[in-house]
Amino acid sequence: MSPNDTPSGKAGEPAAWPPGDAPVAVILITLDEAHNMDAVLTNLRGWAREVFVVDSHSADETVALARRHGARVVRRRFRGFGDQWNFAVRELPVTAPWTMKLDPDERLTDRLKASIVAEIGAGGAAGFSFDRRLHFMGRPLPVRQRVVRVWRTGRCRFTDVAVNEYPIVDGPVRRIAGLLEHHDSPDLDHWVAKQNRYTTAEATARASGVPAGAARLFGPLHERRRWLKRHFTKLPFRYVLLFLHHYLLQGAWRAGSAGWRWSWMRCFVYRLQEYKLRETQRDGPARPSRFPRPGPPPPGGAHRP
């Protein structure tokens, strides 16, 4: 660890996390996530064997709340999501045989908890994928993303990218039942501020020419998404097509007005990213990036609502 990578565990801190029933260590990376900490840690209590928090020097009560619940905290300067996650899987003293990546605004359903434990007992897999359901403006959307979040400890690394990192599991990944609920920003102001930081990071990374990983139209899901993102600006009528994709093909229409608004706001995010990319290619970054401040951009997933 560098001088900025400071673990907790000093005298006088709360007792360690009470081990739960699942043989799983859960890792969260955080920045100003105080509004989520009580809910996410309460959701894990009684289930996770261990909980670790890698915090990027939050200015709010994130660290105090995590320690109050008994999570082990490491404070480390943020250099990019891929870097932060590779530090976590490589350096944290995880003793559980399985590890799970969780964002502070995500909650495991009871069915997902049971599925993970059952599939671990069944054996034969090195990791698990499952569906994450999106929420927007307080409403669940009928939009689901398949995510890889659980793996055998020591059998995973992440793509070394600034944003939209992806886990690479050494061995077979099995899809299992149950939902991960993604309770995104508490209000629209927070959501817009977070998307502003994400689009800046995306545009800066793309303008720099640093590879973000393989991008193939006929590759795995994360490679197809990356290919489409790279070629999106070449498509005619792209924002109309994008809206129709979200609203009709992904079924956001079933969520009523919240689905309509979310579909248009996703178009806004892509348009903002495109304009920032053109600006960055022309002028270069206007100032050193402070991403992910402010707000709590969650660390995982290529498609964030």
PDB file of C-alpha atoms in Angstrom, residues 207 275-285:
ATOM      1  CA  ALA A 207     -10.122  11.390 -26.369  1.00  0.00           C
ATOM      2  CA  TYR A 275     -20.499  16.847 -27.325  1.00  0.00           C
ATOM      3  CA  LYS A 276     -17.913  16.593 -24.552  1.00  0.00           C
ATOM      4  CA  LEU A 277     -15.823  14.230 -26.660  1.00  0.00           C
ATOM      5  CA  ARG A 278     -15.780  16.721 -29.544  1.00  0.00           C
ATOM      6  CA  GLU A 279     -14.891  19.550 -27.170  1.00  0.00           C
ATOM      7  CA  THR A 280     -12.115  17.530 -25.539  1.00  0.00           C
ATOM      8  CA  GLN A 281     -10.668  16.489 -28.898  1.00  0.00           C
ATOM      9  CA  ARG A 282     -10.599  20.135 -29.934  1.00  0.00           C
ATOM     10  CA  ASP A 283      -9.460  21.844 -26.737  1.00  0.00           C
ATOM     11  CA  GLY A 284      -8.191  19.093 -24.451  1.00  0.00           C
ATOM     12  CA  PRO A 285      -9.444  18.698 -20.879  1.00  0.00           C
TER      13      PRO A 285
END
